[in-house]
N, CA and C atoms as an extended XYZ file, in Angstrom:
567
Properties=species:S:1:pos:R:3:atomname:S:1:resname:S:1:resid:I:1 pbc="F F F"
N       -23.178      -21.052       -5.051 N   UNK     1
C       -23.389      -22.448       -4.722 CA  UNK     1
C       -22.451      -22.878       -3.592 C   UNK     1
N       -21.176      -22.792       -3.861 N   UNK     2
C       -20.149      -23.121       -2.967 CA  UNK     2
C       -20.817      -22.029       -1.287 C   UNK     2
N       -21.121      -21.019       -1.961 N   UNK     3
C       -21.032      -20.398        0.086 CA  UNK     3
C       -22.266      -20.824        0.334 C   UNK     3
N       -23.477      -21.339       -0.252 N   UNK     4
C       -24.739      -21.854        0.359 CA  UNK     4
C       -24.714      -23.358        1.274 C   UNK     4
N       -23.761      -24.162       -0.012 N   UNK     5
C       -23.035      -25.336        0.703 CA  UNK     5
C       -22.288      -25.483        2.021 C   UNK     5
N       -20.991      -24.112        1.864 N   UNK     6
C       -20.338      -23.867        3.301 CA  UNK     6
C       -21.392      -23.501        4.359 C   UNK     6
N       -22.122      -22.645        3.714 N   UNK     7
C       -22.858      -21.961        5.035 CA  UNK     7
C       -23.770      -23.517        5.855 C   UNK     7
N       -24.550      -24.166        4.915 N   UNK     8
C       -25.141      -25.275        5.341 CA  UNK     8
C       -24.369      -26.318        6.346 C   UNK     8
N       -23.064      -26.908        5.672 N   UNK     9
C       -22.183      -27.210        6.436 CA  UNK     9
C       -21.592      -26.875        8.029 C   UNK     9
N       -21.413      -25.366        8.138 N   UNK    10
C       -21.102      -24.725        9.282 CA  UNK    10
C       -22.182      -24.611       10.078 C   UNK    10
N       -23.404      -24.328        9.776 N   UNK    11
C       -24.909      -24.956       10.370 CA  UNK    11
C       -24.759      -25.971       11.102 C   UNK    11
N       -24.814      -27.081       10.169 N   UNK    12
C       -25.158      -28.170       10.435 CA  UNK    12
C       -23.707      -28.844       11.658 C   UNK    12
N       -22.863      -28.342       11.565 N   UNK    13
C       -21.369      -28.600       12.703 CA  UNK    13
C       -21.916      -27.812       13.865 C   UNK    13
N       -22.002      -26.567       13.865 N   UNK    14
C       -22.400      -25.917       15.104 CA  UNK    14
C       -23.434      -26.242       15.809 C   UNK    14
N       -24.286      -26.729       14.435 N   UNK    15
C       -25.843      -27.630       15.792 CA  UNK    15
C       -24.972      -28.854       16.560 C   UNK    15
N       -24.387      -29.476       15.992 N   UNK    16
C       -24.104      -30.984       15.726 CA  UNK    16
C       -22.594      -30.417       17.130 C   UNK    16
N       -21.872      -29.602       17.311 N   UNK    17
C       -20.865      -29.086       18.262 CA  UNK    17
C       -21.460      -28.409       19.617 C   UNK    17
N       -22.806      -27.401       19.197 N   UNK    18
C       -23.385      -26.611       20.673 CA  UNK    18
C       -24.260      -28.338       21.338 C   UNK    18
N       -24.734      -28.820       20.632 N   UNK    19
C       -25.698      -30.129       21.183 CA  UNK    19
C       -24.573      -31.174       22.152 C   UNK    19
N       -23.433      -31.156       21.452 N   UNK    20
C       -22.477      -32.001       21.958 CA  UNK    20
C       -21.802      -31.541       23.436 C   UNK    20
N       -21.669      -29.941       23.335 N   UNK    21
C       -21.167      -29.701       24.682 CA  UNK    21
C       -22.096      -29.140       25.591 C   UNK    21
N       -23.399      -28.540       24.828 N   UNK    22
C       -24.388      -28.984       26.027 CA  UNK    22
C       -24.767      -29.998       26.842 C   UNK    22
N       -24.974      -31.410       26.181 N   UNK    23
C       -24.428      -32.649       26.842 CA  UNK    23
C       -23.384      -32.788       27.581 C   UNK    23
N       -22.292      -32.199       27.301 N   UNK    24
C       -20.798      -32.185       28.449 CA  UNK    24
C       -21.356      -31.364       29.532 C   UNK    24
N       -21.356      -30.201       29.366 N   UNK    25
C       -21.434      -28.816       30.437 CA  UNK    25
C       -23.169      -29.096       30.948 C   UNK    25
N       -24.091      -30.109       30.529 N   UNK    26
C       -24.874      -30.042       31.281 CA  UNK    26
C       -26.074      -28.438       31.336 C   UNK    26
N       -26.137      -28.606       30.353 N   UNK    27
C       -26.713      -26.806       29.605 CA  UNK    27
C       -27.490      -27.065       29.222 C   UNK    27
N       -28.117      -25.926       28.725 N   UNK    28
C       -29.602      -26.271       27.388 CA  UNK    28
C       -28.942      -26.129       26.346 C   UNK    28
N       -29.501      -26.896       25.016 N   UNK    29
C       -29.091      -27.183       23.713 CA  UNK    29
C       -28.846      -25.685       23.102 C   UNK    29
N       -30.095      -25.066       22.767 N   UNK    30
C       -30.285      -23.829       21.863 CA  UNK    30
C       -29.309      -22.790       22.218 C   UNK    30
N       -28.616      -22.445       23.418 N   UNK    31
C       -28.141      -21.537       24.051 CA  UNK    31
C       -26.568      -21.857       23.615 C   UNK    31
N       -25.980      -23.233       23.415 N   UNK    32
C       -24.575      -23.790       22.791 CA  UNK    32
C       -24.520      -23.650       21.684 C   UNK    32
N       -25.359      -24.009       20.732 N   UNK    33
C       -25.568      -23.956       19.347 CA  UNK    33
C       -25.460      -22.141       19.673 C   UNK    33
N       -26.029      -21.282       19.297 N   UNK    34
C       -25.873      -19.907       18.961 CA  UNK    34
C       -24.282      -19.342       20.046 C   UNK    34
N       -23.810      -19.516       20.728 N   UNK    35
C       -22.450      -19.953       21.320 CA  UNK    35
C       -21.630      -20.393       20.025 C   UNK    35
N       -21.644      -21.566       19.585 N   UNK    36
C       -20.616      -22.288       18.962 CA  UNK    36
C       -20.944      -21.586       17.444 C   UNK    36
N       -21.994      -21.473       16.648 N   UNK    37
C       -22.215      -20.799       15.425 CA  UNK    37
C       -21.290      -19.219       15.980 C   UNK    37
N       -22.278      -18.674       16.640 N   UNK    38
C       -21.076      -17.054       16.646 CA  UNK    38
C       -19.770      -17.135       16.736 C   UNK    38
N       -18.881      -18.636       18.133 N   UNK    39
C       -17.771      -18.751       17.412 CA  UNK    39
C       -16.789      -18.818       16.146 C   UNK    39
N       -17.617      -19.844       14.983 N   UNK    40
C       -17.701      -20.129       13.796 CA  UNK    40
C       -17.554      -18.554       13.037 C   UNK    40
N       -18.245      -17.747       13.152 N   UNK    41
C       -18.473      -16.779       12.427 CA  UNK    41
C       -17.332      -15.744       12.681 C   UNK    41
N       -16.930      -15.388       14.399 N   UNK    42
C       -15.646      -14.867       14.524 CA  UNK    42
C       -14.539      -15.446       14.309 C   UNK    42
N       -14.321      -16.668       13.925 N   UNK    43
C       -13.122      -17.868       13.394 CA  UNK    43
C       -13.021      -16.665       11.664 C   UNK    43
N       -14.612      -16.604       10.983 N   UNK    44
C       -14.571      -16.675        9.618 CA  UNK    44
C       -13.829      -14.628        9.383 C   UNK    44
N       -14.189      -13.963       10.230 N   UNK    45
C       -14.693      -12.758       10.485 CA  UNK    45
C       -13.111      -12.687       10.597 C   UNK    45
N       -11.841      -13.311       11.066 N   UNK    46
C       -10.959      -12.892       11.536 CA  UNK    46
C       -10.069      -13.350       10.628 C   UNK    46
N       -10.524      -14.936       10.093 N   UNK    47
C        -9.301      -15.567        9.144 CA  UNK    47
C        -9.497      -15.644        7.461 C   UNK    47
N       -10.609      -15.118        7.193 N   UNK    48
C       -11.195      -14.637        6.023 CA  UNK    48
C        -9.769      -14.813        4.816 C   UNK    48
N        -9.469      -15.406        4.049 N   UNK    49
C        -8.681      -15.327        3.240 CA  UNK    49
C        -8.828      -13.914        2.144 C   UNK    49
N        -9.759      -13.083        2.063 N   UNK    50
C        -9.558      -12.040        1.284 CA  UNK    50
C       -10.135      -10.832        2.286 C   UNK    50
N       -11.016      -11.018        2.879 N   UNK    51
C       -11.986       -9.983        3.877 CA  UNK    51
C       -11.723      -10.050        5.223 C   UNK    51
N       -10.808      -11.283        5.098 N   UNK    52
C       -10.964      -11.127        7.052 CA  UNK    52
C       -10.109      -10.166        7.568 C   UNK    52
N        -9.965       -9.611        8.963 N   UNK    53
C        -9.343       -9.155        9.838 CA  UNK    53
C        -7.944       -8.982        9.873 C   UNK    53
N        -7.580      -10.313        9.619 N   UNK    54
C        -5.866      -10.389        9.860 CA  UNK    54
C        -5.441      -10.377        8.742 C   UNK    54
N        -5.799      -10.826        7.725 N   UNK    55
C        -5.574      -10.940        6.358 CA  UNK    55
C        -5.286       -9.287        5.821 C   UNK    55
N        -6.475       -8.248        6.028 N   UNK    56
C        -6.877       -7.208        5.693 CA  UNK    56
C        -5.531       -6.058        6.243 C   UNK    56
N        -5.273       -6.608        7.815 N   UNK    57
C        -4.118       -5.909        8.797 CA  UNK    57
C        -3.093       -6.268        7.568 C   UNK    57
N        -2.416       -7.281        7.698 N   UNK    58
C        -1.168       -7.716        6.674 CA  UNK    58
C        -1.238       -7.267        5.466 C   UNK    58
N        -2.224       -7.005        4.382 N   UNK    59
C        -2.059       -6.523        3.483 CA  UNK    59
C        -2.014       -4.718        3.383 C   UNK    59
N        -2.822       -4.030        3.837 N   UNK    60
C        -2.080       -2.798        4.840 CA  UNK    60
C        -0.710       -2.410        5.048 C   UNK    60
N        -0.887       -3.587        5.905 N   UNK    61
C         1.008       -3.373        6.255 CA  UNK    61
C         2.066       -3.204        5.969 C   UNK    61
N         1.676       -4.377        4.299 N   UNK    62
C         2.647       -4.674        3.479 CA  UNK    62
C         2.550       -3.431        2.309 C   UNK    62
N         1.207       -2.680        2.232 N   UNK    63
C         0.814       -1.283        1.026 CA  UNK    63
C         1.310       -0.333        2.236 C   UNK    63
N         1.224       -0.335        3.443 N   UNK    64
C         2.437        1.188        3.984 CA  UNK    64
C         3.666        1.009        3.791 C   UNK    64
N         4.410       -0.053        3.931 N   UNK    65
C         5.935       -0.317        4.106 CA  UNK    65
C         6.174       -0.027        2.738 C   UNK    65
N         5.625       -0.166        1.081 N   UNK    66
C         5.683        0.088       -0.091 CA  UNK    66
C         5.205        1.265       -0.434 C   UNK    66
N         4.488        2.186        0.450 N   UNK    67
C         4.241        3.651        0.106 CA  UNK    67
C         5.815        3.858        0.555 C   UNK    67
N         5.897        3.501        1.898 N   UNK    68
C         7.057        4.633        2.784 CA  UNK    68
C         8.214        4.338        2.231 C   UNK    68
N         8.313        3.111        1.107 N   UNK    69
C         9.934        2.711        0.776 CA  UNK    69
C         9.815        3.482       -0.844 C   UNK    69
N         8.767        4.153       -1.494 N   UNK    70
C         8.375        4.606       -2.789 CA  UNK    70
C         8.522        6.370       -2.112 C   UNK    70
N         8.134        6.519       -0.952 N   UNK    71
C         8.462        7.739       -0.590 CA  UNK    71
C         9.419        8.217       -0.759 C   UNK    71
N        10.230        7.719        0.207 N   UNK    72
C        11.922        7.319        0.527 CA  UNK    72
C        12.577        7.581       -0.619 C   UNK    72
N        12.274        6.741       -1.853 N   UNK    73
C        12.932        6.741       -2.945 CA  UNK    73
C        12.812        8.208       -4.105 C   UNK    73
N        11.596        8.624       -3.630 N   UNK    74
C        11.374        9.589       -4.871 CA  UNK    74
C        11.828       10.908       -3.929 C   UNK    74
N        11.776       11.198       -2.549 N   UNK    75
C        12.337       12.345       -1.876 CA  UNK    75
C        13.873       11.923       -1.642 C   UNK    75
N        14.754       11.172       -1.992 N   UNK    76
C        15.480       10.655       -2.520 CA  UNK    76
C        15.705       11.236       -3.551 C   UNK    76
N        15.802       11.011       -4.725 N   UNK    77
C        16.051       11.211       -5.977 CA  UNK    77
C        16.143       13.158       -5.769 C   UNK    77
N        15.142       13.103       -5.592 N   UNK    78
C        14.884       15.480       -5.739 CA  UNK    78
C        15.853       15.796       -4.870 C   UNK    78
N        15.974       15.339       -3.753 N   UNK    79
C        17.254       15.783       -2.522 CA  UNK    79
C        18.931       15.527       -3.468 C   UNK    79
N        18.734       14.121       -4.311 N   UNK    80
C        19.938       14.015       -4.655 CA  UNK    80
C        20.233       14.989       -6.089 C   UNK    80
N        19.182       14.844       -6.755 N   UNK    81
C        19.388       15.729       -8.068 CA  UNK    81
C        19.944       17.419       -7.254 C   UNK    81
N        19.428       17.581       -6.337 N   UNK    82
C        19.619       18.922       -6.185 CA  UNK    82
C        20.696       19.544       -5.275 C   UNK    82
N        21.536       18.120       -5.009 N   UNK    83
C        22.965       18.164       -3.967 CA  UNK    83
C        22.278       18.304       -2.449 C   UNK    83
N        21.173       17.947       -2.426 N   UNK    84
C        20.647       18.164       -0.984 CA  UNK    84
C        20.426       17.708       -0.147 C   UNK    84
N        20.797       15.721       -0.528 N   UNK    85
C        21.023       14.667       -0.058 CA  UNK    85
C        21.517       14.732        1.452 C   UNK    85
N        21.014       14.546        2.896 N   UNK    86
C        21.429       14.742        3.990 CA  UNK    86
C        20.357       13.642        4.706 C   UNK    86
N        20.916       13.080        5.792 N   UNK    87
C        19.730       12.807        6.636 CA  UNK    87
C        18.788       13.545        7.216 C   UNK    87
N        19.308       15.001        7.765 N   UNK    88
C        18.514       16.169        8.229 CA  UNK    88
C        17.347       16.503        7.067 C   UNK    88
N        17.652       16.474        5.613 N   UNK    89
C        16.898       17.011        4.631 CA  UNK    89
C        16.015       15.495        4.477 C   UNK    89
N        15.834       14.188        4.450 N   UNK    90
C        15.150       13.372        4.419 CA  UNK    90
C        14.425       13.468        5.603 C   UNK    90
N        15.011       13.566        7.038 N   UNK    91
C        13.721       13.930        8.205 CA  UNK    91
C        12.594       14.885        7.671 C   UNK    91
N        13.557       16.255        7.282 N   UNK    92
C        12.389       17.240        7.191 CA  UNK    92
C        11.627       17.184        6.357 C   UNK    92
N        11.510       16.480        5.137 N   UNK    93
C        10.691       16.014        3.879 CA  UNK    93
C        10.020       15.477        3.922 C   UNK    93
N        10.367       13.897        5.240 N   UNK    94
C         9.497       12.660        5.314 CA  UNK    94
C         8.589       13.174        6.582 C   UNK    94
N         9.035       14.004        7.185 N   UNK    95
C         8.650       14.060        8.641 CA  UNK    95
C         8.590       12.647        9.661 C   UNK    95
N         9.913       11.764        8.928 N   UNK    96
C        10.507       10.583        9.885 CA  UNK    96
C        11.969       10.772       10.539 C   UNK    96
N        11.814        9.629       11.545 N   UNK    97
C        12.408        9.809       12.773 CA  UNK    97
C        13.798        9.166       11.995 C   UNK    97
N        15.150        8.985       12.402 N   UNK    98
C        16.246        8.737       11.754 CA  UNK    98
C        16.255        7.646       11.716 C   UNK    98
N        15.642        6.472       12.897 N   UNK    99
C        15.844        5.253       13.279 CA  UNK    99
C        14.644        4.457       11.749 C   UNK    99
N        13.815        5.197       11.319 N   UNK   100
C        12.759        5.073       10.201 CA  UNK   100
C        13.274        5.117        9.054 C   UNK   100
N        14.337        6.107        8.841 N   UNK   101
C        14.983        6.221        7.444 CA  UNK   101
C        15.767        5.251        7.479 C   UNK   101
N        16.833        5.058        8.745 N   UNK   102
C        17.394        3.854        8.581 CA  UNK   102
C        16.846        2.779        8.406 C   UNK   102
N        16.125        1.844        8.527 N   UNK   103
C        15.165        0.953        8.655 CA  UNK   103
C        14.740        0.748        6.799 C   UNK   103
N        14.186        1.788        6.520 N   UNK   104
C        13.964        1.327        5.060 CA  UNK   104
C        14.663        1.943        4.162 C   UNK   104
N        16.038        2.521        4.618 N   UNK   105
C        17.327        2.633        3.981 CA  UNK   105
C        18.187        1.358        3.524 C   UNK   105
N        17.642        0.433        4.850 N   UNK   106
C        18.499       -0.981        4.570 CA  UNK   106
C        17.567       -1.743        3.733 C   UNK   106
N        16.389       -1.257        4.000 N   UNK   107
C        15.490       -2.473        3.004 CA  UNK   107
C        15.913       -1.896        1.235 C   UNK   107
N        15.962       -0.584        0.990 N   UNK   108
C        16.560       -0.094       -0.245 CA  UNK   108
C        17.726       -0.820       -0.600 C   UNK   108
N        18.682       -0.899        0.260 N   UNK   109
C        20.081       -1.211        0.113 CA  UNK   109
C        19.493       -2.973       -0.666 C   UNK   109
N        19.383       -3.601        0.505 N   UNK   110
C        18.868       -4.999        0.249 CA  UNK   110
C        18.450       -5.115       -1.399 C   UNK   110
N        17.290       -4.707       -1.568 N   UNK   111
C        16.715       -4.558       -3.054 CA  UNK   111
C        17.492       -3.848       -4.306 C   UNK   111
N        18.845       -3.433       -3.665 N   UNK   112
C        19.353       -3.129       -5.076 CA  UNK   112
C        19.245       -1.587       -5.299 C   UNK   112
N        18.867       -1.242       -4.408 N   UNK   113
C        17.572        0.206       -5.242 CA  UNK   113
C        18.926        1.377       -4.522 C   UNK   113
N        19.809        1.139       -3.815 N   UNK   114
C        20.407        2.199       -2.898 CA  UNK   114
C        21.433        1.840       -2.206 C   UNK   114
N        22.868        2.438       -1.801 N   UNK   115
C        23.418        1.911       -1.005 CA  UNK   115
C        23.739        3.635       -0.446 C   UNK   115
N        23.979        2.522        0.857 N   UNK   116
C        24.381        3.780        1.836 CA  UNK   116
C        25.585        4.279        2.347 C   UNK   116
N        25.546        4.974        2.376 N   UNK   117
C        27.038        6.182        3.063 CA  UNK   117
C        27.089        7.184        4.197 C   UNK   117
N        27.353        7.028        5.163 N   UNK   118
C        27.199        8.387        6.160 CA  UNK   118
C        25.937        8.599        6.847 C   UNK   118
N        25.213        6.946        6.281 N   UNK   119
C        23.438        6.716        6.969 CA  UNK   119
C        22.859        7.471        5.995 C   UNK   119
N        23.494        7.726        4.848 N   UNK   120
C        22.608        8.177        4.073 CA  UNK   120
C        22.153        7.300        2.791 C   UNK   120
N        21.099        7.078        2.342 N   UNK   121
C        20.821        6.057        1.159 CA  UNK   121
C        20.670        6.976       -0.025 C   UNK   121
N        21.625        6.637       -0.924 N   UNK   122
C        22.192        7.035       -2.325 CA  UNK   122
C        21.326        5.839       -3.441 C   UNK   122
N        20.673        6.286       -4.334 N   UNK   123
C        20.160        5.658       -4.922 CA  UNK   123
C        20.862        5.139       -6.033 C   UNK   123
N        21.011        3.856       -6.462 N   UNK   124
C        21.768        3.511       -7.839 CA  UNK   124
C        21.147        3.242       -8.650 C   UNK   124
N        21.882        2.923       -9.974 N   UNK   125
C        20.556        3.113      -10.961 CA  UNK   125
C        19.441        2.596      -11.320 C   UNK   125
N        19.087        1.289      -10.710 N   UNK   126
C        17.748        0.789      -10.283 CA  UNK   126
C        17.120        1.725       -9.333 C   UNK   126
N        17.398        2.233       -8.375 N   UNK   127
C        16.627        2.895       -7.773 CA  UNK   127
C        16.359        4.310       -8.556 C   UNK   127
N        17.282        4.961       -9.346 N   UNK   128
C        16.997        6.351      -10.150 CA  UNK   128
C        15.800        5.704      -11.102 C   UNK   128
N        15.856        4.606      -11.904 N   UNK   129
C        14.342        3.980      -12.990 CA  UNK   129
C        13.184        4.611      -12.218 C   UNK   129
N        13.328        3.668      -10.423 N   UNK   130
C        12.517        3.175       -9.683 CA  UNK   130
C        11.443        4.563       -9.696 C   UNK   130
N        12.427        6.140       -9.224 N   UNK   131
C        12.134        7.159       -9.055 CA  UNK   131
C        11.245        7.608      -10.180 C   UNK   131
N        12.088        7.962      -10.962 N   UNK   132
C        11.459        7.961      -12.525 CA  UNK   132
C        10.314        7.555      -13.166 C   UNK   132
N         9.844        6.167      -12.527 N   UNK   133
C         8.392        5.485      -12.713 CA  UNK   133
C         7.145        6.419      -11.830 C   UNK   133
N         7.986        6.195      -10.248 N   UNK   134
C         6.696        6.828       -9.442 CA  UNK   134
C         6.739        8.440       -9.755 C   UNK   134
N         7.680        9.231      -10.354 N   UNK   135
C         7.560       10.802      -10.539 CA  UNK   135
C         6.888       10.566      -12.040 C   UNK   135
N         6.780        9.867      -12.554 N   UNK   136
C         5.979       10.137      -14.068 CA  UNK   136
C         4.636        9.260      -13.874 C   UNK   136
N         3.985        8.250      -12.728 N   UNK   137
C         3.024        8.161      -12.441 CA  UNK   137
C         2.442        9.504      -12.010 C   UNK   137
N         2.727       10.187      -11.110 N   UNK   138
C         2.798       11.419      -10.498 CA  UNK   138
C         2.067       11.849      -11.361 C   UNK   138
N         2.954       12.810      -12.081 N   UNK   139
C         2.343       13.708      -13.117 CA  UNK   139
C         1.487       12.961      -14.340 C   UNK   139
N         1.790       11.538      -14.545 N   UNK   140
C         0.537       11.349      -15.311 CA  UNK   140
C        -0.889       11.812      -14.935 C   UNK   140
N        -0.795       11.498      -13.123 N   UNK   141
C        -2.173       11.244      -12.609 CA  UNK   141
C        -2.486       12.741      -12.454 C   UNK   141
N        -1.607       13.902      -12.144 N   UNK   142
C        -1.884       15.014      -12.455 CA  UNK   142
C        -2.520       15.597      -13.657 C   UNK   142
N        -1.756       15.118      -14.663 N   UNK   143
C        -2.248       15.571      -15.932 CA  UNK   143
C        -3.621       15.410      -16.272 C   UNK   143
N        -3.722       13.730      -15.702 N   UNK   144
C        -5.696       13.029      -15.606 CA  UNK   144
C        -6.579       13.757      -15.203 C   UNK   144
N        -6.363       14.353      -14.036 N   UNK   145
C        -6.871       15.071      -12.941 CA  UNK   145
C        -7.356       16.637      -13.677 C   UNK   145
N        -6.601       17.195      -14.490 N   UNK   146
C        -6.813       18.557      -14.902 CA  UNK   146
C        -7.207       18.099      -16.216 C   UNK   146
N        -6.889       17.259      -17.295 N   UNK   147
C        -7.497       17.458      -18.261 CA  UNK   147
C        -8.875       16.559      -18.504 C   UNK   147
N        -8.848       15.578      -17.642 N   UNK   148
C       -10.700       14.786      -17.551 CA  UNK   148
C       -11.401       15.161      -16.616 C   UNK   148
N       -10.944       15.714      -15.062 N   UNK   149
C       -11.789       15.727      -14.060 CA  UNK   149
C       -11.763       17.147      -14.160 C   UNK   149
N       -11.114       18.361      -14.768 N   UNK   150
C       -11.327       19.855      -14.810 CA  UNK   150
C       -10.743       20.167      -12.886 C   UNK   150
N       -10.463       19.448      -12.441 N   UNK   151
C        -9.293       20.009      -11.125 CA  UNK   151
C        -8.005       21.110      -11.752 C   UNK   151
N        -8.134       22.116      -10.976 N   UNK   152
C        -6.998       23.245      -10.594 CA  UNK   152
C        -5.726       22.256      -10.389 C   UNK   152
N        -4.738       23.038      -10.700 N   UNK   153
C        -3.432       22.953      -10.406 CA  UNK   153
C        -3.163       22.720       -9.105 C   UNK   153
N        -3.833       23.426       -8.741 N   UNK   154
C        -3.954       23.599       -6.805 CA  UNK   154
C        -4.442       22.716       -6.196 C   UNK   154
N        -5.177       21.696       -6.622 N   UNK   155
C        -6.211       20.790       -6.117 CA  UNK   155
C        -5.264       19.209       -6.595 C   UNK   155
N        -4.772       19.553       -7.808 N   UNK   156
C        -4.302       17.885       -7.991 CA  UNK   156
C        -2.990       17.361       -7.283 C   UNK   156
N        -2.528       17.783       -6.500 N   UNK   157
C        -0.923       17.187       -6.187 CA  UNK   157
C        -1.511       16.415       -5.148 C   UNK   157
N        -2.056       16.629       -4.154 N   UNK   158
C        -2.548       15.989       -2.801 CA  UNK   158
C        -3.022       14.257       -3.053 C   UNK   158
N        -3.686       14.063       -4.475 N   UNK   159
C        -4.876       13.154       -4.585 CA  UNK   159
C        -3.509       12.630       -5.834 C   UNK   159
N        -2.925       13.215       -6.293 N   UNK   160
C        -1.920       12.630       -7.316 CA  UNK   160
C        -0.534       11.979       -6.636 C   UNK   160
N        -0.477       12.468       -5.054 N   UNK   161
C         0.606       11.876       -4.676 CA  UNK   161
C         0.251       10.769       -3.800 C   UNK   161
N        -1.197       10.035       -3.732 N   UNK   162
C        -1.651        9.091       -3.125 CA  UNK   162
C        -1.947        7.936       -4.195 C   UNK   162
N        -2.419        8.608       -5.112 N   UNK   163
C        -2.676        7.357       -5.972 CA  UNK   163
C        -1.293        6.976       -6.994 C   UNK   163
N        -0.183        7.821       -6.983 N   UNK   164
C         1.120        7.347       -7.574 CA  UNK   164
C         1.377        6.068       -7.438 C   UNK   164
N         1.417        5.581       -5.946 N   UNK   165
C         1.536        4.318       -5.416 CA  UNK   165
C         0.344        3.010       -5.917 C   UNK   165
N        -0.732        3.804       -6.209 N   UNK   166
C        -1.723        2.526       -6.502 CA  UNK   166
C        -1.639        2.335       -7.563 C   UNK   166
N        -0.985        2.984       -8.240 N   UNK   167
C        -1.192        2.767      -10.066 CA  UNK   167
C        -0.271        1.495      -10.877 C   UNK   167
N        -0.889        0.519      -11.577 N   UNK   168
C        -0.184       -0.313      -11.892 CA  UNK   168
C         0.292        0.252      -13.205 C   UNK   168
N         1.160       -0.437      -13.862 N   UNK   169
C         1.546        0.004      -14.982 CA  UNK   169
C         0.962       -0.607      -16.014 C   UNK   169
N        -0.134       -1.232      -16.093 N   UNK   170
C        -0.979       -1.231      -16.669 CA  UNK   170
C        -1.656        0.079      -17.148 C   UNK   170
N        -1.899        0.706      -15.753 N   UNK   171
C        -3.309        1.694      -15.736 CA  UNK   171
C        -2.496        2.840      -15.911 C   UNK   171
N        -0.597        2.748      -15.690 N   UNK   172
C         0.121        4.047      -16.010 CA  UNK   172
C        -0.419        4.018      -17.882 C   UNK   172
N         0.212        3.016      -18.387 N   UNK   173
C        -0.091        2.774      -20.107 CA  UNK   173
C        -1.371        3.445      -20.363 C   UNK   173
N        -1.828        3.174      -19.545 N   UNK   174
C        -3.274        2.872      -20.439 CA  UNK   174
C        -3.774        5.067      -20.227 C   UNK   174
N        -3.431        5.439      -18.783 N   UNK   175
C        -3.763        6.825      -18.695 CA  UNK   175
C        -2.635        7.617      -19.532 C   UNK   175
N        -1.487        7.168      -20.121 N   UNK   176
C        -0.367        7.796      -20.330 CA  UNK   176
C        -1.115        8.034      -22.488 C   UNK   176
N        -1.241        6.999      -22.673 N   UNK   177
C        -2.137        6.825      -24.151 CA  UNK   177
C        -3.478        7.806      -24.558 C   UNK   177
N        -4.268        7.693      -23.221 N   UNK   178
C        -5.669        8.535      -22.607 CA  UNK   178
C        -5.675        9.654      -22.998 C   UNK   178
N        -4.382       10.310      -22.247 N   UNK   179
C        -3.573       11.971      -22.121 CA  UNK   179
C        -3.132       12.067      -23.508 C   UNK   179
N        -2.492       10.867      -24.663 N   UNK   180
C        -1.926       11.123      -25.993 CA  UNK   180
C        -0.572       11.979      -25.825 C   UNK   180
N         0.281       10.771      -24.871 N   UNK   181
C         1.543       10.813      -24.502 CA  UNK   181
C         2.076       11.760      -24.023 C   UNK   181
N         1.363       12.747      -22.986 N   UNK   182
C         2.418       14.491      -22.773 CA  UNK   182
C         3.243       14.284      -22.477 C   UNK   182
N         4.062       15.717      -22.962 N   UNK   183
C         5.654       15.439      -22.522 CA  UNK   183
C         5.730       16.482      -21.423 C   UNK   183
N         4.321       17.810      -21.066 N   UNK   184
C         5.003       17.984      -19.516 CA  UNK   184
C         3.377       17.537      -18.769 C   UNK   184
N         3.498       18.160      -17.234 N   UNK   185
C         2.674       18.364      -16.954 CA  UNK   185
C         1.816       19.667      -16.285 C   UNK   185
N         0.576       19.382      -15.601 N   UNK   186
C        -0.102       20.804      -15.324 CA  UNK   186
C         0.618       21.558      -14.547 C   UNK   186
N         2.123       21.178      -14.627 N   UNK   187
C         2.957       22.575      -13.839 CA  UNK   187
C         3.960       23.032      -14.694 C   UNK   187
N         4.496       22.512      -15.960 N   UNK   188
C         5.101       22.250      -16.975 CA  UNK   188
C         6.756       21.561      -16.683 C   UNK   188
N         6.162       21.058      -15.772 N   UNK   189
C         7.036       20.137      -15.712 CA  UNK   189
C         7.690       18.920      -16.691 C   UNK   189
């Protein structure tokens, strides 16, 4: 109801806007009107509050900067459990540039999750939980993967280390219950 209404509305402005500046500019009517409606539509096409353009860019933006700071944190954690903690060993892991680690080293720091030393970001114990959540999403979604979808060992890490990040903890609960709580996973981890 509501978008039959809008749509009628935006109709009825764009006749009522192309008629008006065809009268200014001295034009034919029909040719302003389909002018001013296609404007209308790239206005809607761009500022879309859930679908549009810019909206769509920013939310993107804001799901990479929260992959790459969930990255950060969990190649983090394995570098530190294993004394291997270096900036050289976070380049070669992340395959990022130093000026990148720094960058969402400070956004870690900021949030509590890490402080740094030597440019290196040390995780504290909010950030060790933090780890802990996305490495046991991980292997939940692994575990999903081999015991409902019949995927190889070989096949689930790729598709398990993308959707780590999308998983709410809702849908961790709810797949973690699914599985009937494992304690490792399809690597026995």
């Amino acid at each position: 109801r509501h978008v039959i209404v809008l749509s009628a509305g935006i109709g009825l402005l764009s006749a009522i806007t192309g008629l008006i500046l065809s009268i200014i500019w001295e034009i034919t009517p029909g040719p302003a009107m389909a002018v001013t409606v296609t404007f209308f539509y790239l206005l809607a096409v761009i500022f879309s509050p859930t679908k549009g353009l810019l909206f769509t860019y920013f939310r993107r933006l804001s799901q990479t900067k929260k992959i790459n700071l969930e990255d950060l944190i969990k190649q983090g954690f394995h570098l530190q459990n294993h004394k291997k903690l270096s900036q050289q060993a976070l380049q070669d892991k992340l395959g990022w540039s130093v000026s990148k680690i720094d960058q969402y080293a400070r956004i870690l720091q900021k949030k509590n999750l890490a402080i740094i030393e030597n440019s290196v970001p040390i995780l504290t114990e909010k950030g060790i939980e933090e780890a802990n959540k996305l490495i046991r999403a991980h292997r939940l979604w692994e575990s999903y993967l081999v015991s409902d979808l019949g995927l190889s060992e070989e096949q689930i890490h790729d598709d398990a280390e993308r959707y780590e990040h999308l998983l709410t903890e809702d849908l961790i609960k709810e797949v973690d219950e699914h599985l009937g709580f494992p304690h490792t996973d399809p690597h026995g981890a």
